[in-house]
mmCIF file of C-alpha atoms in Angstrom:
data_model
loop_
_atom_site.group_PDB
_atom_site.id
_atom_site.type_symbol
_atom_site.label_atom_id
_atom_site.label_comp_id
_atom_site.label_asym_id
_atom_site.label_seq_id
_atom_site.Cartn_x
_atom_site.Cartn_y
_atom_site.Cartn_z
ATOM 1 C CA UNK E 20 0.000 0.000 0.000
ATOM 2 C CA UNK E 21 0.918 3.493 -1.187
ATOM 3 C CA UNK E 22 1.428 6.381 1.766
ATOM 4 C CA UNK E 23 -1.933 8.180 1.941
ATOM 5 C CA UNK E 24 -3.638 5.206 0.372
ATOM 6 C CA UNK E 25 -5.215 4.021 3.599
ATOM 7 C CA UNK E 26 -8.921 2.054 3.341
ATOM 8 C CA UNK E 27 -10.466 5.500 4.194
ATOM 9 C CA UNK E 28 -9.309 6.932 1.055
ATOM 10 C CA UNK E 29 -10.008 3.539 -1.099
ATOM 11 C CA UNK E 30 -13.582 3.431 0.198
ATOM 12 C CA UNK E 31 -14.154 6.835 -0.551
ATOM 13 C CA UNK E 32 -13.095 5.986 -4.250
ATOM 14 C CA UNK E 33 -15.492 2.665 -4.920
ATOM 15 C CA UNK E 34 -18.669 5.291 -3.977
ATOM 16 C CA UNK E 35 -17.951 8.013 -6.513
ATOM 17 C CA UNK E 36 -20.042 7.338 -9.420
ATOM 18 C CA UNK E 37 -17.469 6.501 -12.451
ATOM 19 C CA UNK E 38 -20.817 8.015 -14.630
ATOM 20 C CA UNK E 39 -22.208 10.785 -12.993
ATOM 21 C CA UNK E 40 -19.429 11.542 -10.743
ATOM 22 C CA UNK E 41 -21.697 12.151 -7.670
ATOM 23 C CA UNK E 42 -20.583 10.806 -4.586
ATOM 24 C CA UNK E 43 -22.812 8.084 -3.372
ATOM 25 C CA UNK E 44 -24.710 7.772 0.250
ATOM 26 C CA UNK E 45 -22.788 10.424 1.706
ATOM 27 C CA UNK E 46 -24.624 10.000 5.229
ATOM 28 C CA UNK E 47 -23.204 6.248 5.695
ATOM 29 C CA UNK E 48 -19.736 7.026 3.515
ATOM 30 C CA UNK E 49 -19.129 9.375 6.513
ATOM 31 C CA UNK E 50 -18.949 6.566 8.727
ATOM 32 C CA UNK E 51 -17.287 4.689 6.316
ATOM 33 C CA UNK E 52 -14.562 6.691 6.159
ATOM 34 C CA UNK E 53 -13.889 7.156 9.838
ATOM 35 C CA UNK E 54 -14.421 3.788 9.530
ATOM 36 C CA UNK E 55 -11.845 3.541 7.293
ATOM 37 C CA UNK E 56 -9.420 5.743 9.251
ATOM 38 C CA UNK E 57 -10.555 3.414 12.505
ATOM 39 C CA UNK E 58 -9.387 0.548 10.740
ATOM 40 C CA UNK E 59 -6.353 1.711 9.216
ATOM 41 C CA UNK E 60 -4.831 2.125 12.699
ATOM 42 C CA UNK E 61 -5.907 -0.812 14.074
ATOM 43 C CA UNK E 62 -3.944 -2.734 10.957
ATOM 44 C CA UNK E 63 -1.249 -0.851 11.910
ATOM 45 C CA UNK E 64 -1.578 -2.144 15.656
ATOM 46 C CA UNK E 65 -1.833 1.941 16.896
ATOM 47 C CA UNK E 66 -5.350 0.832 18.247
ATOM 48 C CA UNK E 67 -7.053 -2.116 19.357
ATOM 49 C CA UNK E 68 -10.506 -2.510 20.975
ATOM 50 C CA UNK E 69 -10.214 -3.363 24.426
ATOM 51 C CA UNK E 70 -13.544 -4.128 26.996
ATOM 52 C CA UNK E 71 -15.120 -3.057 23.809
ATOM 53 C CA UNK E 72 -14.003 0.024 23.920
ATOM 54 C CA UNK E 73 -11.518 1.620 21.398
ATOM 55 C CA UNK E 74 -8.114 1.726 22.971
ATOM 56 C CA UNK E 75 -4.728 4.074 21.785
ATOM 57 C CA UNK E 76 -1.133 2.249 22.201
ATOM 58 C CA UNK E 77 0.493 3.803 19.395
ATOM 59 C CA UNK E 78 -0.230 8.170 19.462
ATOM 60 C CA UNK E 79 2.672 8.679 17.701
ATOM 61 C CA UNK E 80 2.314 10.866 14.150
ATOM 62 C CA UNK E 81 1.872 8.458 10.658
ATOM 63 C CA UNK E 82 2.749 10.639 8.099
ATOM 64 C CA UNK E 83 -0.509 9.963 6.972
ATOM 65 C CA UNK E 84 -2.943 13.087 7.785
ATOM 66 C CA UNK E 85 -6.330 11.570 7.787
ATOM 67 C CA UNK E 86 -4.899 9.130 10.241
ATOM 68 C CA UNK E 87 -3.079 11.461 11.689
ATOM 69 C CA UNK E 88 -6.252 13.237 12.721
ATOM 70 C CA UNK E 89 -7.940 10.253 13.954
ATOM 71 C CA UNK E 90 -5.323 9.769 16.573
ATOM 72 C CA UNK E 91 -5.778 13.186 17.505
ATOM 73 C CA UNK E 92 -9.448 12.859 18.237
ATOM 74 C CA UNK E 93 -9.159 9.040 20.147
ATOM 75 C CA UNK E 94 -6.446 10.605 22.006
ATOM 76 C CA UNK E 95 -8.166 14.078 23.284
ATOM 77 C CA UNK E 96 -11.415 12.174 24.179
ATOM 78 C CA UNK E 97 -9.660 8.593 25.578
ATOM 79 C CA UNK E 98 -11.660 5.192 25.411
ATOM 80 C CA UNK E 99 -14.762 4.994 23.771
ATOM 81 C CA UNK E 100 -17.298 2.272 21.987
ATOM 82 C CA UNK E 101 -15.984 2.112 18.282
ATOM 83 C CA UNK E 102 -19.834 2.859 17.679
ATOM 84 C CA UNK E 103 -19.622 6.773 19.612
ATOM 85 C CA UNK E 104 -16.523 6.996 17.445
ATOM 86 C CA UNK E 105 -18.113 6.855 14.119
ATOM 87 C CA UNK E 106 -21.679 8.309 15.198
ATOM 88 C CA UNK E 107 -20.220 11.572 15.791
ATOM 89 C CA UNK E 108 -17.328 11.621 13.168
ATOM 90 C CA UNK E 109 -20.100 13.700 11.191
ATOM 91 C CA UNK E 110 -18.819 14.703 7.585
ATOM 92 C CA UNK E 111 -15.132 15.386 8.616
ATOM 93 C CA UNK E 112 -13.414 12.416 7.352
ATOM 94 C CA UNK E 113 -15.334 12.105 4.450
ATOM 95 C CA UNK E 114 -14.733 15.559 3.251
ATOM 96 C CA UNK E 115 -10.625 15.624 3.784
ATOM 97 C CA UNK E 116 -10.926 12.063 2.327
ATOM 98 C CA UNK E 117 -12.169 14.084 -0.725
ATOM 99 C CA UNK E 118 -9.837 16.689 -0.507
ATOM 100 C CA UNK E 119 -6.848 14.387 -0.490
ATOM 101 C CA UNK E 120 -8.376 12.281 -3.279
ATOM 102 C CA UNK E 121 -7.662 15.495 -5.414
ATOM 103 C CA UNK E 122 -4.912 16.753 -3.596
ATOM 104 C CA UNK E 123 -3.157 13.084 -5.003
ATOM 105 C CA UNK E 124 -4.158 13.613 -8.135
ATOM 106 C CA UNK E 125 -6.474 10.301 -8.035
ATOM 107 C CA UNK E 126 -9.405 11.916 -9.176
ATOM 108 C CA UNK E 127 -10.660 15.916 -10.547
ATOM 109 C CA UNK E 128 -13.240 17.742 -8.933
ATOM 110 C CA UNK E 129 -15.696 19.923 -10.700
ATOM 111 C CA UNK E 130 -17.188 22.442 -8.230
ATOM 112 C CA UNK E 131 -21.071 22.397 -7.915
ATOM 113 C CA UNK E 132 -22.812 25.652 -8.550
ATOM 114 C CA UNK E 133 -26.210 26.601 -8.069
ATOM 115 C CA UNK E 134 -28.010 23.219 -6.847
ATOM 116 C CA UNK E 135 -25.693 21.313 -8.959
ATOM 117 C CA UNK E 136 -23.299 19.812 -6.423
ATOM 118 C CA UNK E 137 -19.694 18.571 -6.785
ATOM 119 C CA UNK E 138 -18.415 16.518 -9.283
ATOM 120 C CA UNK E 139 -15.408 13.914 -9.245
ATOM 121 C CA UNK E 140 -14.308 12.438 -11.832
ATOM 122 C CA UNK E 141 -11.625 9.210 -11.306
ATOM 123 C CA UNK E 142 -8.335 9.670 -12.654
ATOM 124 C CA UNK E 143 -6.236 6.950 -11.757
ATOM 125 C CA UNK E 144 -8.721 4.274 -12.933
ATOM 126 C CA UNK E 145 -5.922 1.209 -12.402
ATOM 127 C CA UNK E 146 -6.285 1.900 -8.869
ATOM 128 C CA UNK E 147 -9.758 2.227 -8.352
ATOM 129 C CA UNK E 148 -10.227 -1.639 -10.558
ATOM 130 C CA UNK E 149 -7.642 -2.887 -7.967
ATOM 131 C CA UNK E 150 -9.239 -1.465 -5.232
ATOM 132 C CA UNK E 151 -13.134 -2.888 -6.918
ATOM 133 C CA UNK E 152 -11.421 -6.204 -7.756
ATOM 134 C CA UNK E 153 -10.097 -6.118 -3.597
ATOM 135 C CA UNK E 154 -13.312 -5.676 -2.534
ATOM 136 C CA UNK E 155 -15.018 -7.921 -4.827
ATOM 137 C CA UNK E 156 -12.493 -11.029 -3.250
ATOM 138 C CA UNK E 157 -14.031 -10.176 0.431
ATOM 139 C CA UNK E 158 -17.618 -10.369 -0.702
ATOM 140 C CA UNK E 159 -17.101 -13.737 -2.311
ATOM 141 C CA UNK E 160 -14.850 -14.911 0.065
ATOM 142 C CA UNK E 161 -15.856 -13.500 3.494
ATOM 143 C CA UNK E 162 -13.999 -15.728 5.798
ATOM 144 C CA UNK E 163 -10.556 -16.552 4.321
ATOM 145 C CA UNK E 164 -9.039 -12.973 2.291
ATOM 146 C CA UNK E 165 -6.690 -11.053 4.681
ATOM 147 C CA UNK E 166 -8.131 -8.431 7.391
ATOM 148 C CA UNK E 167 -7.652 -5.575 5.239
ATOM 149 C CA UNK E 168 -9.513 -7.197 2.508
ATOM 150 C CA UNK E 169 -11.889 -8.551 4.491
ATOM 151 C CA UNK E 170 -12.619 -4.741 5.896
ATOM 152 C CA UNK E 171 -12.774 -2.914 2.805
ATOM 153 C CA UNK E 172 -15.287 -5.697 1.886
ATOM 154 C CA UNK E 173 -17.647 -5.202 4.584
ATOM 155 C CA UNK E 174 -17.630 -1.227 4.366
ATOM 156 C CA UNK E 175 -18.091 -1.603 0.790
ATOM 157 C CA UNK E 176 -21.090 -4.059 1.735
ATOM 158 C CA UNK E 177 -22.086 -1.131 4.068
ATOM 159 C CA UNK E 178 -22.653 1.077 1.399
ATOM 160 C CA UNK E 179 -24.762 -1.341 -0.840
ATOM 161 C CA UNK E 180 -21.967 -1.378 -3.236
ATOM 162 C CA UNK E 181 -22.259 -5.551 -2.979
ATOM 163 C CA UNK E 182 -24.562 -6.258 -5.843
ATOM 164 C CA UNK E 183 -22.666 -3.628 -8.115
ATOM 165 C CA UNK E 184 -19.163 -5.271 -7.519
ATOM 166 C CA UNK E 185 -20.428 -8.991 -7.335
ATOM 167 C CA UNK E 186 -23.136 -8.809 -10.112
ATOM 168 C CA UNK E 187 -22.741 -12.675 -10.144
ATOM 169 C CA UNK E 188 -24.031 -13.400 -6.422
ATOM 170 C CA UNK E 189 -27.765 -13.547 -5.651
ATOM 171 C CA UNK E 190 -29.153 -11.610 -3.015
ATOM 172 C CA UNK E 191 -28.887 -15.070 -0.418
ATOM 173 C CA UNK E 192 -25.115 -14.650 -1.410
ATOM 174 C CA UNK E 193 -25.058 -11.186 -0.891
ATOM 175 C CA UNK E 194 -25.945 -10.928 2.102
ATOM 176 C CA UNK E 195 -24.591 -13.973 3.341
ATOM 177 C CA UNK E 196 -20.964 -12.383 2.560
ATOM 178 C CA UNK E 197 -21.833 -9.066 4.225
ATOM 179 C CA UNK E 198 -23.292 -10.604 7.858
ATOM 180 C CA UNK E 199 -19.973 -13.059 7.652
ATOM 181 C CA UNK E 200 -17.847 -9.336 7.245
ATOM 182 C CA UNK E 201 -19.562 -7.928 10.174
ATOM 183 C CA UNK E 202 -18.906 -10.731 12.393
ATOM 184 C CA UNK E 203 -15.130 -10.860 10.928
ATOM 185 C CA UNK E 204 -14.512 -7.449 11.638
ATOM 186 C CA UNK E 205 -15.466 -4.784 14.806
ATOM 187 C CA UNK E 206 -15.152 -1.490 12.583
ATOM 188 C CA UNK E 207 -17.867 -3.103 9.969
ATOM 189 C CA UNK E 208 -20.104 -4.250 12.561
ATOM 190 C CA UNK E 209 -20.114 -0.758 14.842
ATOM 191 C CA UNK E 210 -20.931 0.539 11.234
ATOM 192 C CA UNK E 211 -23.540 -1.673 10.783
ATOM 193 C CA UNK E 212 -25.116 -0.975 14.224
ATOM 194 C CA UNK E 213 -24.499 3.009 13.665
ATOM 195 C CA UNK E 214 -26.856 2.753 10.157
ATOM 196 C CA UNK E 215 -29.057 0.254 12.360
ATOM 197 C CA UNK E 216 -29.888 2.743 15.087
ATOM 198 C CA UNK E 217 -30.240 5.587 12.624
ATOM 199 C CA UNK E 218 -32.695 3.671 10.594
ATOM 200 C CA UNK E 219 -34.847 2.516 13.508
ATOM 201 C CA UNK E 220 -34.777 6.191 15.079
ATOM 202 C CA UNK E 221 -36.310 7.066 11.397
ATOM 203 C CA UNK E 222 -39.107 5.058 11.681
ATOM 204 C CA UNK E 223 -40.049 5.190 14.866
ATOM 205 C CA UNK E 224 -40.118 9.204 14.559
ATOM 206 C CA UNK E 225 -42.222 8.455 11.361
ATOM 207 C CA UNK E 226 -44.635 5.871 13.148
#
C-alpha cells in the first residue's frame, strides 16, 4: 500500500459514481470513512478494541494526515465504543478524504454551482479496478481474504456497493458475505449498528 492510500481513502473511491461523478450515500460514507481511518490504525496495531471500547497504544504521528487526525481525536477524548466513534465523526473524514483524493491527483473535482453539487471524476482508474477487484475477493470470500480485505469488503457491503461489484451473487449470497464481514470485523459491525440505530430512530419518529 501506497502512503496516503489508507482504506479511508479507497472506500471513498469505490462510492464516486465513475458516470455521474456524484458521490454516493454520503450519510453512511461518513462513517465509512472514519471507519476507514478506525481501521487503518488498528492494521497498523496503533489501536485495538479493548472491553469493547476503542483503545490508543500507538499516538505517535503516521505521516498519513487523515490518520493522523484520527489519533488526535481518540487521544483528546480517551476510550470509547468504536460505535460513539463513528456516530459523531459527522462529515469530517469524508470531506478531507475528498480533498486528499484530489490533492493526489487520483481523481478531478468539478465544483457544484447553483443546486448542482460537486463533481469527481476518477483519474487513476488502475487503482480504483484494484481497489473494486479487492473488494469484490471479500464479498465472495468473506472468511478466508486477509483483514484488510476482508474490511474494505464489509464497508463496501455497508454502502450497498455488494450487488454492483459482485453482479454474479444472488441476493442469499449477498448478504450472506456481508453478515460473515460484520462478524469478521469490529469497525464493519459498529458501522452496521451506527446505520441500524439511525434507521430505527427514522421510523419510529415516522410511526
Amino acid at each position: 500500500m501506497e502512503a496516503w492510500d489508507n482504506l479511508a481513502h479507497q472506500v471513498t473511491l469505490l462510492a464516486i459514481n465513475p458516470e455521474t461523478g456524484r458521490v454516493r450515500r454520503r450519510t453512511d460514507l461518513a462513517l465509512a470513512t472514519a471507519g476507514g481511518a478506525l481501521a487503518e490504525l488498528a492494521l497498523q496495531e496503533r489501536v485495538s478494541l479493548v472491553n469493547k471500547k476503542v483503545r490508543v497504544h500507538d499516538p505517535r504521528p503516521t505521516e498519513d494526515p487523515l490518520l493522523d487526525t484520527m489519533l488526535r481525536v481518540l487521544a483528546e477524548q480517551g476510550e470509547r465504543r468504536p460505535t460513539r466513534i463513528l456516530d459523531t465523526a459527522r462529515k469530517a473524514y469524508l470531506n478531507q478524504a475528498l480533498g486528499e483524493l484530489v490533492t493526489n491527483g487520483w481523481v478531478i473535482l468539478t465544483p457544484g454551482s447553483g443546486l448542482r453539487g460537486d463533481r469527481y471524476r476518477v483519474v487513476d482508474t488502475e487503482r480504483l479496478e484494484r481497489i473494486r477487484q479487492e473488494a469484490a475477493a471479500a464479498l465472495r470470500n468473506p472468511e478466508t481474504v486477509p483483514a484488510r480485505t476482508a474490511c474494505l469488503g464489509g464497508l463496501a457491503a455497508q454502502l450497498a456497493l455488494a450487488k454492483e461489484l459482485v453482479p454474479e451473487l444472488n441476493w442469499r449470497q449477498r448478504w450472506s458475505a456481508k453478515s460473515k464481514l460484520e462478524r469478521r470485523d469490529w469497525v464493519v459491525k459498529a458501522m452496521r449498528d451506527v446505520i441500524s440505530a439511525r434507521q430505527a430512530a427514522a421510523a419510529a419518529a415516522a410511526s
